[in-house]
Amino acid sequence: MTQLFLNIDPSLVDWSRAQFALTAMFHWIFVPITLGILFIIAIMETIYVKTGDEEWKRITKFWMKLFGINFAVGVATGLILEFEFGTNWSNYSWFVGDIFGAPLAIEGIMAFFMETIFIAVMFFGWNKVSKKFHLTATWLTALGANLSALWILVANAWMQYPAGMEFNPDTARNEMVNFWQVLFSPVAINKFLHTVTSGYTLASLFVIGVSSYFILRKRELLLAKRSIVIASVFGIISISALIFTGHGSAVEVSKHQPMKLAAMEGLYQGGENAEFIGIGILNPKKTFDNNEDPFLFKIGFKGVLSYLINFDTKTFIPGINDLVYGNPERGVPSFEERKMKGTLAMNSLIKYKEAKEIGNMEEANLQLEILKANFNHIGYSYVEKPEDIIPHVPMIFYSFHIMVFLGFLFVLIFLVYGWLTLKNKIDKIKWGKPLYILGIISIPLAFIATEAGWIVAEVGRQPWIIQDLMTVGAGVTKISSTAVQTTFWIFSFIFTALLITEVSIMIKFIKQGPSNSAIK
Amino acid sequence: MEYLKEIISLGMWPVLIYIAYRLSLLALKYFHKNLEKTEKL
């Protein structure tokens, strides 16, 4: 079985990864706006229903129009993403379909249906249903979109921390034994909250950015200011929760994916009083097996990483070398040790099947015990060299630090915009122009930050498709890499065309501004 | 309650949205007060 997977063409794995990454990254351009702007719209519409002020209806309808353009493309890329589990990752889907399928099915049946049903009322129900019914539909669309995110993120979290399952040696599949453990896994809950709040932050910056354009052009000032008030309040609350859940995610990563945490901080030699790197340039010559300094330049804070993980500077944080060579004093097993256990688990699975086939139940039970004892390392049987368990450190390190840096810049943007708008000075300050331009630029910056976050999460868990249980190479569908290359370029072309179309339509609608005929 | 911490964390999500809504109302009130003042000036 191991040999079968090792025979897979590495370029097939790379192209399949590239195709999935491409689809996921394009999908994630459209989703976060949807997640956040729906709640902003719902808040605006609630104010309209409560006050009866028609200007609020006009504001609500304007943002709803921008949301609508974005939503359609988000659905298109999302569907392709889900199909790729079958087309490109069929070995993975077969191995864990009994677990992974459940949250995906709930997402489709419950959340997505809920979202799509009420979105119809939201768009076409103005003046056809009562104000309160329409408002309910808007809130339910927002809830549906976010619940949809919950289920797909539960599925993703399971890949990072497989919980609530048992391996069935007869079918060689993992089966769900505890649904609640899958749903309420701490990794899943943190991931959900961190991801949706990143969407809320991005949507708030989107509203601020578009409103800045209006202020810059001295148009639609009341709409722009009211929108900024809502977006800066929503944004500051969201980003506070984002920082809080980001910390929670890092704590979970330290427990279940220590290699990812080490890569995030470029930490090769672990220890107590571990340093948090504020700014750093990695040494490109550094590898796990040489003595080069990991950094060419750094500004670090001693003990902060240990403190952040466990509120104690004495907390030991394993580095890349600890995880490769092991650290017996700290109970960190080496790669060789885990590979030995993984190979033992894989061999015992083969022997179990052979013994069962000839009816030797005593031998089968013995092999089953060995398999169970070593199952948590089974993925290591696919890995050949120690360096294969180390993800791409520079990509993770820089992505993580860009995300954190931008996150703090966004806090400042929300505070400055919020304060100046509350004081009604936003369109009157002398240094307004650079501020409005910063507001507009914050839209692409928010996309960079959120995509960087996903790079940390997904590149950081390489080589695993399921942490410690299955490598990405073992999960791939064995098809010709040329076929995957072909679809990769087709998808690249289609997605780019979709993105250009969406951005052009959005810019056109933004330039057009809210329609006065919206008030009916 | 094995999953109490996670349930509470998840329960904080609608609470955050509600807080954002209430604070938005307060902020708008303050903004409109300043808007009226500035216009009078």
PDB file of C-alpha atoms in Angstrom, chain A residues 39 46-47 50 56 139 146 178 180-181 184 186 189 192-193 200 225-226 229-230 233-234 237 241 421-424 428, chain B residues 2-3 5-7 9-10 12-13 16-17 19-28 30-32 34-36 38-39:
ATOM      1  CA  PHE A  39     -24.449  41.326   8.731  1.00  0.00           C
ATOM      2  CA  THR A  46     -32.813  46.925  10.905  1.00  0.00           C
ATOM      3  CA  ILE A  47     -32.172  50.640  11.393  1.00  0.00           C
ATOM      4  CA  LYS A  50     -36.895  50.806  13.147  1.00  0.00           C
ATOM      5  CA  TRP A  56     -31.355  53.883   5.185  1.00  0.00           C
ATOM      6  CA  TRP A 139     -30.855  38.171   8.795  1.00  0.00           C
ATOM      7  CA  ASN A 146     -22.160  31.948   8.065  1.00  0.00           C
ATOM      8  CA  ASN A 178     -18.738  10.890  17.730  1.00  0.00           C
ATOM      9  CA  TRP A 180     -20.175  16.145  18.611  1.00  0.00           C
ATOM     10  CA  GLN A 181     -16.457  15.623  18.985  1.00  0.00           C
ATOM     11  CA  PHE A 184     -17.098  20.869  18.945  1.00  0.00           C
ATOM     12  CA  PRO A 186     -11.588  23.170  19.846  1.00  0.00           C
ATOM     13  CA  ILE A 189     -14.627  26.296  16.880  1.00  0.00           C
ATOM     14  CA  PHE A 192     -14.733  29.049  12.539  1.00  0.00           C
ATOM     15  CA  LEU A 193     -14.649  32.120  14.762  1.00  0.00           C
ATOM     16  CA  TYR A 200     -16.240  40.626   8.981  1.00  0.00           C
ATOM     17  CA  LYS A 225     -20.472  58.636   6.642  1.00  0.00           C
ATOM     18  CA  ARG A 226     -23.323  56.499   7.918  1.00  0.00           C
ATOM     19  CA  VAL A 229     -19.972  54.563  11.312  1.00  0.00           C
ATOM     20  CA  ILE A 230     -21.512  51.092  11.025  1.00  0.00           C
ATOM     21  CA  VAL A 233     -17.980  49.789  14.859  1.00  0.00           C
ATOM     22  CA  PHE A 234     -18.520  46.363  13.255  1.00  0.00           C
ATOM     23  CA  ILE A 237     -15.508  44.501  17.339  1.00  0.00           C
ATOM     24  CA  ALA A 241     -12.522  38.976  18.240  1.00  0.00           C
ATOM     25  CA  THR A 421     -16.632  60.105  11.326  1.00  0.00           C
ATOM     26  CA  LEU A 422     -18.278  60.180  14.740  1.00  0.00           C
ATOM     27  CA  LYS A 423     -16.967  63.726  15.127  1.00  0.00           C
ATOM     28  CA  ASN A 424     -18.185  64.458  11.564  1.00  0.00           C
ATOM     29  CA  LYS A 428     -13.149  68.149   6.548  1.00  0.00           C
TER      30      LYS A 428
ATOM     31  CA  GLU B   2     -17.640  17.963  27.826  1.00  0.00           C
ATOM     32  CA  TYR B   3     -17.959  20.683  25.218  1.00  0.00           C
ATOM     33  CA  LYS B   5     -16.049  25.788  26.592  1.00  0.00           C
ATOM     34  CA  GLU B   6     -16.619  25.298  22.861  1.00  0.00           C
ATOM     35  CA  ILE B   7     -20.396  25.848  23.153  1.00  0.00           C
ATOM     36  CA  SER B   9     -17.235  30.201  22.473  1.00  0.00           C
ATOM     37  CA  LEU B  10     -19.684  29.482  19.655  1.00  0.00           C
ATOM     38  CA  MET B  12     -20.282  34.370  21.710  1.00  0.00           C
ATOM     39  CA  TRP B  13     -20.684  34.693  17.947  1.00  0.00           C
ATOM     40  CA  LEU B  16     -20.787  39.811  19.117  1.00  0.00           C
ATOM     41  CA  ILE B  17     -23.173  40.612  16.277  1.00  0.00           C
ATOM     42  CA  ILE B  19     -23.105  44.066  20.529  1.00  0.00           C
ATOM     43  CA  ALA B  20     -22.016  45.427  17.130  1.00  0.00           C
ATOM     44  CA  TYR B  21     -25.642  46.318  16.357  1.00  0.00           C
ATOM     45  CA  ARG B  22     -26.233  48.075  19.695  1.00  0.00           C
ATOM     46  CA  LEU B  23     -22.950  49.964  19.516  1.00  0.00           C
ATOM     47  CA  SER B  24     -23.733  50.986  15.928  1.00  0.00           C
ATOM     48  CA  LEU B  25     -26.979  52.551  17.154  1.00  0.00           C
ATOM     49  CA  LEU B  26     -25.128  54.439  19.868  1.00  0.00           C
ATOM     50  CA  ALA B  27     -22.412  55.562  17.467  1.00  0.00           C
ATOM     51  CA  LEU B  28     -24.997  56.750  14.937  1.00  0.00           C
ATOM     52  CA  TYR B  30     -23.464  60.468  18.508  1.00  0.00           C
ATOM     53  CA  PHE B  31     -22.631  60.994  14.821  1.00  0.00           C
ATOM     54  CA  HIS B  32     -26.000  62.619  14.068  1.00  0.00           C
ATOM     55  CA  ASN B  34     -22.262  66.066  15.755  1.00  0.00           C
ATOM     56  CA  LEU B  35     -23.653  66.302  12.231  1.00  0.00           C
ATOM     57  CA  GLU B  36     -26.384  68.680  13.409  1.00  0.00           C
ATOM     58  CA  THR B  38     -21.475  71.054  12.437  1.00  0.00           C
ATOM     59  CA  GLU B  39     -24.286  72.009  10.087  1.00  0.00           C
TER      60      GLU B  39
END
